[in-house]
Coordinates of C-alpha atoms and ligand atoms in Angstrom, one line a residue:
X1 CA -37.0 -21.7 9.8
X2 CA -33.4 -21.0 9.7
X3 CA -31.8 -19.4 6.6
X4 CA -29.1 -22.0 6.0
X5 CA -25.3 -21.5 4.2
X6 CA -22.0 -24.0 3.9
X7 CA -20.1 -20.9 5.6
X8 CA -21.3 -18.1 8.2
X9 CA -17.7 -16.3 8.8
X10 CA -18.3 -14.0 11.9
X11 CA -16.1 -10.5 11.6
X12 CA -15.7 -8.4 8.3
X13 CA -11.7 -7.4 8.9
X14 CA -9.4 -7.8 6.4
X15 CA -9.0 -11.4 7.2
X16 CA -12.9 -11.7 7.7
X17 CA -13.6 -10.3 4.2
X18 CA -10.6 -12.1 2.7
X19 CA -11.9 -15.8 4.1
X20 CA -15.2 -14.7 2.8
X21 CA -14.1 -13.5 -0.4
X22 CA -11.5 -16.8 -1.2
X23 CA -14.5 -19.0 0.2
X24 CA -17.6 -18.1 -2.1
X25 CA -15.2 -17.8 -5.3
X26 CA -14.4 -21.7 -4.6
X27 CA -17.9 -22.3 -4.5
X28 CA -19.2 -22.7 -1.1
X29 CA -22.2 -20.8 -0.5
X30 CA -21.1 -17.9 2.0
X31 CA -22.4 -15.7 4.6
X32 CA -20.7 -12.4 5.9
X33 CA -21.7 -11.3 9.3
X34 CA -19.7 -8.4 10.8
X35 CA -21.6 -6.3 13.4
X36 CA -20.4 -2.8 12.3
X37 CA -21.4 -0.8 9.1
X38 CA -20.0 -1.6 5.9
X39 CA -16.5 -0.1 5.7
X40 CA -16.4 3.4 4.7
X41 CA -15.0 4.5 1.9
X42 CA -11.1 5.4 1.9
X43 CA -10.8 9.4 2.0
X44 CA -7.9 11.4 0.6
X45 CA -6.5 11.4 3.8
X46 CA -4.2 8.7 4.8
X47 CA -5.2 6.3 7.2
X48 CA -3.5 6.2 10.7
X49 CA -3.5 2.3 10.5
X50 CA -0.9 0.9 7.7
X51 CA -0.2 -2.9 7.2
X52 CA 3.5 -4.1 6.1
X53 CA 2.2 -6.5 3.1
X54 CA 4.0 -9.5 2.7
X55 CA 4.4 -10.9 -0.8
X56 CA 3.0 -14.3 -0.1
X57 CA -0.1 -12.0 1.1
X58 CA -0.1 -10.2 -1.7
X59 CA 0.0 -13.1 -4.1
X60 CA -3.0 -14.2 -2.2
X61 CA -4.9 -10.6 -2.7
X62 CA -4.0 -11.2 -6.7
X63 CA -5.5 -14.8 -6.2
X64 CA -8.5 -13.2 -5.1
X65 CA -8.4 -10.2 -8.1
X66 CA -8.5 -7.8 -5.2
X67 CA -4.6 -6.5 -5.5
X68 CA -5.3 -4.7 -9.1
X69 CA -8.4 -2.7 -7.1
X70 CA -6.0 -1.2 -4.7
X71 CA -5.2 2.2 -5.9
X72 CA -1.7 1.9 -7.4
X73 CA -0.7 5.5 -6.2
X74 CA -1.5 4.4 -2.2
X75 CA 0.9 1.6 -2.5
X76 CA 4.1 1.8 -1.4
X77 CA 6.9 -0.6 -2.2
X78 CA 9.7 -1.3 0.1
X79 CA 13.1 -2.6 -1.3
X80 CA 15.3 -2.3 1.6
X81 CA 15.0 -2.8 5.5
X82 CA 17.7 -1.3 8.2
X83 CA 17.1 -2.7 12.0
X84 CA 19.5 -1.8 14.6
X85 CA 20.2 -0.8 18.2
X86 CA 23.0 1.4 19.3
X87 CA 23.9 3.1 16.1
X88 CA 22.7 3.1 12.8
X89 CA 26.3 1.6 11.1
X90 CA 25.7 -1.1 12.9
X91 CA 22.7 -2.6 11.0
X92 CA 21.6 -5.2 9.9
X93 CA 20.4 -4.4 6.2
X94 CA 18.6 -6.5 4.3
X95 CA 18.1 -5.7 0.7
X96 CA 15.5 -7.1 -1.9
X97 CA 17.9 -7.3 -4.4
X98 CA 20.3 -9.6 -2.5
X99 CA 17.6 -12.7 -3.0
X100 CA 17.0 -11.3 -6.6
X101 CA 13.5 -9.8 -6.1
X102 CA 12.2 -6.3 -6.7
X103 CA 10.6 -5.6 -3.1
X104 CA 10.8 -7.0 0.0
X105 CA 6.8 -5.4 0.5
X106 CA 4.4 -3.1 0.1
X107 CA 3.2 -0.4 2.6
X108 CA -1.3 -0.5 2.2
X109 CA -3.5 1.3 4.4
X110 CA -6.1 -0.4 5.8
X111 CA -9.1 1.2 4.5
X112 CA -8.1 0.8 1.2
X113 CA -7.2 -2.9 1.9
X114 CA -10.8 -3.4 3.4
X115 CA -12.8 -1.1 0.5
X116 CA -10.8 -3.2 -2.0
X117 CA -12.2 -7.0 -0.3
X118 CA -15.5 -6.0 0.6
X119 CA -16.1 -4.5 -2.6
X120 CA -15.0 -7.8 -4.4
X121 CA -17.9 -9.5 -2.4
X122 CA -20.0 -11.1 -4.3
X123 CA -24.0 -9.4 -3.3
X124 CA -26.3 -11.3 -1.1
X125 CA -22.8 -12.4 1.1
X126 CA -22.7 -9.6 3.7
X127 CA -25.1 -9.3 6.5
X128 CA -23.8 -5.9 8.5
X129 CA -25.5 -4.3 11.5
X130 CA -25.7 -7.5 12.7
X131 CA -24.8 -9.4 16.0
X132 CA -24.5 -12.8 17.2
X133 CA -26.8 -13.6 20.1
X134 CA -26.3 -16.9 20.7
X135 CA -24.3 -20.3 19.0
X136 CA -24.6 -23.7 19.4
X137 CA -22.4 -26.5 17.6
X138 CA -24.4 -29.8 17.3
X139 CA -24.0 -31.4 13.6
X140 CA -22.7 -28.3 12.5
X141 CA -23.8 -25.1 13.8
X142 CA -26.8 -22.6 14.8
X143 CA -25.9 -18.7 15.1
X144 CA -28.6 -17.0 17.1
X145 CA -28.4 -13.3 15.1
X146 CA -30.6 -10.2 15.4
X147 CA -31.6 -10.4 12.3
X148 CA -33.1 -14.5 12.4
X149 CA -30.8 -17.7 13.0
X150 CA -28.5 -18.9 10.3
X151 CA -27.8 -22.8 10.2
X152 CA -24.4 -23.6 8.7
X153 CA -21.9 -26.2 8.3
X154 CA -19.2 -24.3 9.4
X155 CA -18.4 -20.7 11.5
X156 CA -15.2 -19.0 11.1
X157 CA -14.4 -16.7 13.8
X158 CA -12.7 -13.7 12.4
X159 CA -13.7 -11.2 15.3
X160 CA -10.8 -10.1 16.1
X161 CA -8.5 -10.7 18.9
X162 CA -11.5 -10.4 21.4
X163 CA -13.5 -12.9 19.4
X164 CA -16.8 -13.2 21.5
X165 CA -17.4 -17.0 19.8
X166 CA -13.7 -18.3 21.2
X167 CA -15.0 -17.3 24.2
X168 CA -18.5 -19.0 24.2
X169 CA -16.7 -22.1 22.5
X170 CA -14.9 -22.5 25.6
X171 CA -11.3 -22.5 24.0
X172 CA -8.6 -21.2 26.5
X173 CA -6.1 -18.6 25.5
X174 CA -2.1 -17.9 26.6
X175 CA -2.1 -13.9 26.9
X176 CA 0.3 -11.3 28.4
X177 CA -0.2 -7.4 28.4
X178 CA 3.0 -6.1 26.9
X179 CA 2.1 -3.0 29.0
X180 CA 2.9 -1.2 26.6
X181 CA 1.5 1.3 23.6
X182 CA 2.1 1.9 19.7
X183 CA 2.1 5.6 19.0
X184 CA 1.2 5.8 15.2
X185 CA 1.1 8.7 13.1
X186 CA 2.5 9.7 9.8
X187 CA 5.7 12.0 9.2
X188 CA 7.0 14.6 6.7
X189 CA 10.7 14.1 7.0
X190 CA 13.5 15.8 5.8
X191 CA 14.9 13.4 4.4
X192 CA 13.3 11.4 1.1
X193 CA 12.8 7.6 2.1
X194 CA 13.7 5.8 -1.0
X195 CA 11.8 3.0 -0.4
X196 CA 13.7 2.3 2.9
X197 CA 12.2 1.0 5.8
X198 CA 13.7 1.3 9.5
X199 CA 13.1 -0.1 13.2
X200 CA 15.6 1.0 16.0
X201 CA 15.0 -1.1 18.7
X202 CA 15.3 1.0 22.0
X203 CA 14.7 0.0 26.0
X204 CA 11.2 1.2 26.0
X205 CA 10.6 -0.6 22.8
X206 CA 10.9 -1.0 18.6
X207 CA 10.4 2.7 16.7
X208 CA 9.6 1.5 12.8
X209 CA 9.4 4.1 10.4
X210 CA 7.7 2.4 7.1
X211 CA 7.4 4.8 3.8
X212 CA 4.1 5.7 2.4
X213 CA 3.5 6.5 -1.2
X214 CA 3.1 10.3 -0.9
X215 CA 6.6 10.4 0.3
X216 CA 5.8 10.8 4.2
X217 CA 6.7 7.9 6.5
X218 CA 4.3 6.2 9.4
X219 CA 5.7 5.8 12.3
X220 CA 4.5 2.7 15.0
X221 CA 6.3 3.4 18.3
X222 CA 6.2 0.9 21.2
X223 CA 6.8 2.7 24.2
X224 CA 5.6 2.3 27.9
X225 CA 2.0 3.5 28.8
X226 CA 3.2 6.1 30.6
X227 CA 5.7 7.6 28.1
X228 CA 3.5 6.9 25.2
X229 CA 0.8 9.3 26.7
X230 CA 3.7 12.0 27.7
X231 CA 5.4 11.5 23.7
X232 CA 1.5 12.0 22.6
X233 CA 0.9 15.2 24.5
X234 CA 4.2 16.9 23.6
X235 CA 3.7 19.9 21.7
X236 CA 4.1 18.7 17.8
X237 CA 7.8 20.6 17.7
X238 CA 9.0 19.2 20.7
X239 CA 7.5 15.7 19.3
X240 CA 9.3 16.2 16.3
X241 CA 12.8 16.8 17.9
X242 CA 12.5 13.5 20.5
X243 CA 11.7 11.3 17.3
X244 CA 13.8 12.7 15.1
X245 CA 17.0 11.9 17.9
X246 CA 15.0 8.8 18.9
X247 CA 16.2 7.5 15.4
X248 CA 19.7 9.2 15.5
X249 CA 18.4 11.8 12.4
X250 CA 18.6 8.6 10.1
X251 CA 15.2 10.7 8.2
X252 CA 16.9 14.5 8.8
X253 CA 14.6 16.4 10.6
X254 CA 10.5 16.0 11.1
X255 CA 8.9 18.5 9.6
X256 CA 5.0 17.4 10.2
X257 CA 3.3 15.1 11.5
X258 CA -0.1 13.8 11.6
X259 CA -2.3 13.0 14.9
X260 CA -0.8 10.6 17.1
X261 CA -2.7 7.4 18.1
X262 CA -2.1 4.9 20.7
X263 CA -2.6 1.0 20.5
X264 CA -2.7 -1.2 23.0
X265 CA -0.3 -4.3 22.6
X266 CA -0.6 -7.6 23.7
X267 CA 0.0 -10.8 23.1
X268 CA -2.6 -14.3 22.7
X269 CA -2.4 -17.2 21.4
X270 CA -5.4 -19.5 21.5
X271 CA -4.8 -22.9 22.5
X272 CA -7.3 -24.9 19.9
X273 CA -7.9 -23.7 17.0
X274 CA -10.9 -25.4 16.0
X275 CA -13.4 -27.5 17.6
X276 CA -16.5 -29.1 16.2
X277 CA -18.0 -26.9 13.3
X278 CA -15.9 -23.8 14.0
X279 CA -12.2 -22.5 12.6
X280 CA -10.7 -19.3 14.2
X281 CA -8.5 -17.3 12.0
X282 CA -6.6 -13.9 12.6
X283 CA -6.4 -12.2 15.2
X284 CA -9.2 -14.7 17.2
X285 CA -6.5 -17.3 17.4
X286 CA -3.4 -15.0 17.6
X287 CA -2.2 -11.7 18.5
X288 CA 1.6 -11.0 17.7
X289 CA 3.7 -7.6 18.7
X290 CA 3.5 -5.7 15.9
X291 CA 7.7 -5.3 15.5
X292 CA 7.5 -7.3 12.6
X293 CA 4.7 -6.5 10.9
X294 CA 2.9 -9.5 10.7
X295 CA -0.4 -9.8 12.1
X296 CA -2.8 -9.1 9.0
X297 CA -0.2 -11.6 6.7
X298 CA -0.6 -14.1 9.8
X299 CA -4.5 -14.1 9.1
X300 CA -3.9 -14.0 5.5
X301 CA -1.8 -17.0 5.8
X302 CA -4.3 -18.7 8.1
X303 CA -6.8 -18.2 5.0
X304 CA -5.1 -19.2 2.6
X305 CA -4.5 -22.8 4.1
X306 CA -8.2 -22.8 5.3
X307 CA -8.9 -22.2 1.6
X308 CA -6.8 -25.0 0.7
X309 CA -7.8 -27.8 3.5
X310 CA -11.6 -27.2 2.8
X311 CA -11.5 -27.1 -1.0
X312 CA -9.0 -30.7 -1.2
X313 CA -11.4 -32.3 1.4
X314 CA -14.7 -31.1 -1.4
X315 CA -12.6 -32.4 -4.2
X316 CA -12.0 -36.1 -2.4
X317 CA -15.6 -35.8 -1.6
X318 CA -15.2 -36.0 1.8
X319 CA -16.8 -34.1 4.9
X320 CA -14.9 -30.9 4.4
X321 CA -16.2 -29.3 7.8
X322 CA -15.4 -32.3 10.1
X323 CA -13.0 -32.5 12.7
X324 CA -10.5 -34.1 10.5
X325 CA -10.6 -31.8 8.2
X326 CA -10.4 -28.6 10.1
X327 CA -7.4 -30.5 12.8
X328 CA -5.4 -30.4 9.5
X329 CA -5.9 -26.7 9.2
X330 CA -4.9 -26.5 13.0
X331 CA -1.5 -28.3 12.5
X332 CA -0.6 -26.2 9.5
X333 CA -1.0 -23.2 11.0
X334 CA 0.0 -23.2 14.6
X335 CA 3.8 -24.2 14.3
X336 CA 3.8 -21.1 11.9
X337 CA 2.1 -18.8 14.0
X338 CA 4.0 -19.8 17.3
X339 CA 7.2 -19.0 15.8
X340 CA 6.3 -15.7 14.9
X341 CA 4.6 -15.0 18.2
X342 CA 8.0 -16.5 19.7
X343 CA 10.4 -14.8 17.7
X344 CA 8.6 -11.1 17.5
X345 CA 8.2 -12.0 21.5
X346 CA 11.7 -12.8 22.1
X347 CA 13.2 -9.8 20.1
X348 CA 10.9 -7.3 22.3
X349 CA 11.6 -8.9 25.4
X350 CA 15.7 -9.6 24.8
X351 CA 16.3 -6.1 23.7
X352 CA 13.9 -4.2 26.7
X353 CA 15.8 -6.4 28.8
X354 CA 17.3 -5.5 32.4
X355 CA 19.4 -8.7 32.5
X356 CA 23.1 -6.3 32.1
X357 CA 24.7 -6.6 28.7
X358 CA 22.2 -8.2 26.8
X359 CA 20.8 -5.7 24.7
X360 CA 24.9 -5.0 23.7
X361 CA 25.1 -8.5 23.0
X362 CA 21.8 -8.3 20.5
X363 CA 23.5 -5.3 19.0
X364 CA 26.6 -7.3 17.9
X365 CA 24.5 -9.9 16.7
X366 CA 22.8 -7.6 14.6
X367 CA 25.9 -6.6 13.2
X368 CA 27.7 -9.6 12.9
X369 CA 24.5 -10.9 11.1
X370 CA 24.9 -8.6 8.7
X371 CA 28.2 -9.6 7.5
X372 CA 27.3 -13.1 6.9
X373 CA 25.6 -13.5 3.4
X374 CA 23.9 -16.5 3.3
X375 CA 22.1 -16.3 7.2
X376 CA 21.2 -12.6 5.7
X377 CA 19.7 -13.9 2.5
X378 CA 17.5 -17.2 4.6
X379 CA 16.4 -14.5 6.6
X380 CA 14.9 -12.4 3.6
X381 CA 13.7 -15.6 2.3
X382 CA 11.9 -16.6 5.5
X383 CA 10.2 -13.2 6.1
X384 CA 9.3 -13.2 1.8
X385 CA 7.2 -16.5 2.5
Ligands
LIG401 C1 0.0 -0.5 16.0 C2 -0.3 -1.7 15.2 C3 0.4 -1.9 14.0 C4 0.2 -3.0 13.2 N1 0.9 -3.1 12.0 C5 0.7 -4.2 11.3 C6 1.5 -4.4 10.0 O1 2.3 -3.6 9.6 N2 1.3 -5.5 9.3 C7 0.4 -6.5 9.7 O2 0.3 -7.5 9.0 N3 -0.3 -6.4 10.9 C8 -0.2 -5.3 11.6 N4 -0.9 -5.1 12.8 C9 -1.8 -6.2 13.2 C10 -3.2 -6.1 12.6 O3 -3.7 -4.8 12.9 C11 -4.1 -7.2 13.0 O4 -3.4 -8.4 12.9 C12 -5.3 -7.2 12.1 O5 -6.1 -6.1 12.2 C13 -6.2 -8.4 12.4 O6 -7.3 -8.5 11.5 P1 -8.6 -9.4 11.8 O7 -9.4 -9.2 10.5 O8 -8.2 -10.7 12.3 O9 -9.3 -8.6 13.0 P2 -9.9 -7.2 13.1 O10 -9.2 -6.2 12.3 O11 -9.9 -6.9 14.6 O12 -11.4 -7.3 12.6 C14 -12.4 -7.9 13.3 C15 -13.7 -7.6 12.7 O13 -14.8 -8.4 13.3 C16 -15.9 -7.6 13.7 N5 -16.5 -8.3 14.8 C17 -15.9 -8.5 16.1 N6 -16.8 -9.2 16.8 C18 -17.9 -9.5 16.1 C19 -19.1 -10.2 16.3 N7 -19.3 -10.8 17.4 N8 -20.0 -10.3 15.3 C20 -19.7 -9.7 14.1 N9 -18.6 -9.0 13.8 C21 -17.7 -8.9 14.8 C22 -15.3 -6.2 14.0 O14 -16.2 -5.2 13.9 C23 -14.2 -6.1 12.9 O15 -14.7 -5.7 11.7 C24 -0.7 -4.0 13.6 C25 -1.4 -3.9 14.8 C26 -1.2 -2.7 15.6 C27 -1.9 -2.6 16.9

């Protein structure tokens, strides 16, 4: 006999453990399957991996009670944002108080961010250490697991941007190797941050420095393979000095710096999001560049509306895990998701470009943007929502 739940979400991320999380406290009876341990718990070291936290994922963390859990000394709030190309006084700055709000976002780490959710969980939800064997979707669907099969109305596939169930569903996906790396690590600068973040965007790729609470910065670099694996093998002083101009000394000097780590970067975007008993959220339906920051508020974004779709069709009594249902879902959430993926896309591309004088034409644009109030302030808007 099959154990038997409303929801099985497949893949304990942060957007895994959020749709889990959001799920069971509108009532449906939930199961957590995620094949790894449980995560472990945050240590007084920073982690290497930091999210840019949008407000509208933020309000969605409060939603959920999770936000007040997150340590309030590992949050950092950014208030102001300075993106350019050829030289810093040519930025475009965009400020939190020029739409009259107090931050534009908050710098988490990711550990802290998935101790925080899974912790929230009610018990009984989780199932770790456990894998997916096998899946079939006929009136509703089957999961083969190691530990016994699990019957349920609905899957969501949060596994990630591999996501083994996309694959056995069938459902095609665009993708295209950036070929290229994000070198993370976190910096002692000279220079205090303020609450300032930055992102130069230079021919190899973006450099974003984003400020942590303790007063350090983490930097994500996207950089060809090659000269990824060089800037990670420098000797830490010589590191310091190529970042440090690779920013035109906007920070002052780096003074320490942390391991580096490099991240392969890619972009996906799966063509369906749903078919018959089964919703893919996060990265399992889209994988942006990470210039913008956006891939954890994407998956946030994509729970938040599941949330909403499945608990409206309950309330009108109708068959909340049908294709109707879960197409509405879809239609929500890809437009929004392609326009990021095109617009963090397009910036990449246009400013690594070898078509001559583009990049110089970006840079004016940049700084012409800046000068014109109300394009600056939709844009804050767009990227607060
Ligand atoms: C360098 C870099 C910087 C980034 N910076 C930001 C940022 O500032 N802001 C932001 O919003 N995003 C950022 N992102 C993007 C962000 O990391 C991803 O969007 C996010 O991790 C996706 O979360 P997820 O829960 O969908 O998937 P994942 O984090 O990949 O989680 C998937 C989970 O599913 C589990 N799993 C996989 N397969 C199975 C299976 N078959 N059965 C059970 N469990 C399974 C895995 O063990 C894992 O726990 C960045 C990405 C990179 C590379």
């Amino acid at each position: 006999m099959a154990d038997r739940c409303d929801i099985a979400v497949v893949g304990g991320g942060v957007v895994g453990a959020a749709a889990a999380l959001a799920l069971s406290r509108a009532g449906f009876d939930v199961q957590l399957i995620e094949r790894g341990m449980p995560p472990a718990l945050p240590s007084e070291e920073y982690d290497p991996r930091v999210y840019a936290i949008a407000p509208s994922s933020a309000a969605l963390l409060r939603e959920l009670d999770v936000w007040p859990q997150l340590p309030a000394q590992r949050l950092c709030a950014y208030q102001r944002m300075r993106v350019w190309e050829s030289a810093p006084e040519r930025a475009l700055a965009f400020d939190a108080a020029d739409v009259g709000e107090s931050q534009l976002g908050w710098i988490a780490e990711q550990s802290q961010l998935l101790a925080a959710l899974w912790r929230a969980l009610p018990a009984g939800v989780a199932r770790t250490n456990t894998s997916v064997d096998g899946a079939s979707f006929e009136q509703g669907a089957l999961l083969q697991l190691s530990g016994g099969d699990l019957q349920a109305r609905l899957v969501i596939a949060a596994e990630g941007a591999g996501s083994p169930l996309r694959e056995r569903a069938g459902i095609v996906t665009t993708q295209r190797e950036y070929e290229q790396l994000a070198l993370v690590a976190h910096v002692t600068t000279r220079e205090p941050h303020r609450g300032l973040a930055l992102q130069r965007f230079l021919p190899g790729g973006p450099l974003a420095f984003l400020p942590l609470a303790d007063g350090r910065r983490s930097i994500v670099w996207s950089l060809p393979v090659d000269e990824a694996r060089r800037l990670q093998a420098l000797p830490q002083d010589e590191f310091h000095q190529q970042l440090a101009s690779a920013i035109q000394f906007e920070t002052g000097d780096i003074v320490d710096s942390t391991p580096r780590a490099l991240f392969p970067l890619r972009l996906m975007h799966a063509t369906e999001y749903v078919r018959d008993a089964l919703a893919l959220v996060g990265d399992s339906a889209h994988v942006v560049h990470p210039l913008a920051g956006q891939g954890v508020n994407l998956g946030l974004a994509d729970v938040a509306e599941l949330l909403r779709v499945l608990t409206g069709a309950r309330e009108q009594r109708s068959d909340w895990a049908g294709a109707r249902v879960l197409r509405r879902y879809e239609r929500a959430r890809k437009a929004a998701n392609l326009e990021m993926l095109a617009l963090t896309d397009l910036l990449d591309r246009s400013f690594r470009s070898v078509v001559p004088g583009l990049p110089r034409v970006l840079d004016a644009g940049l700084a012409l943007l800046d000068r014109i109030a109300p394009a600056k302030q939709a844009l804050i808007r767009r990227a607060l929502a």
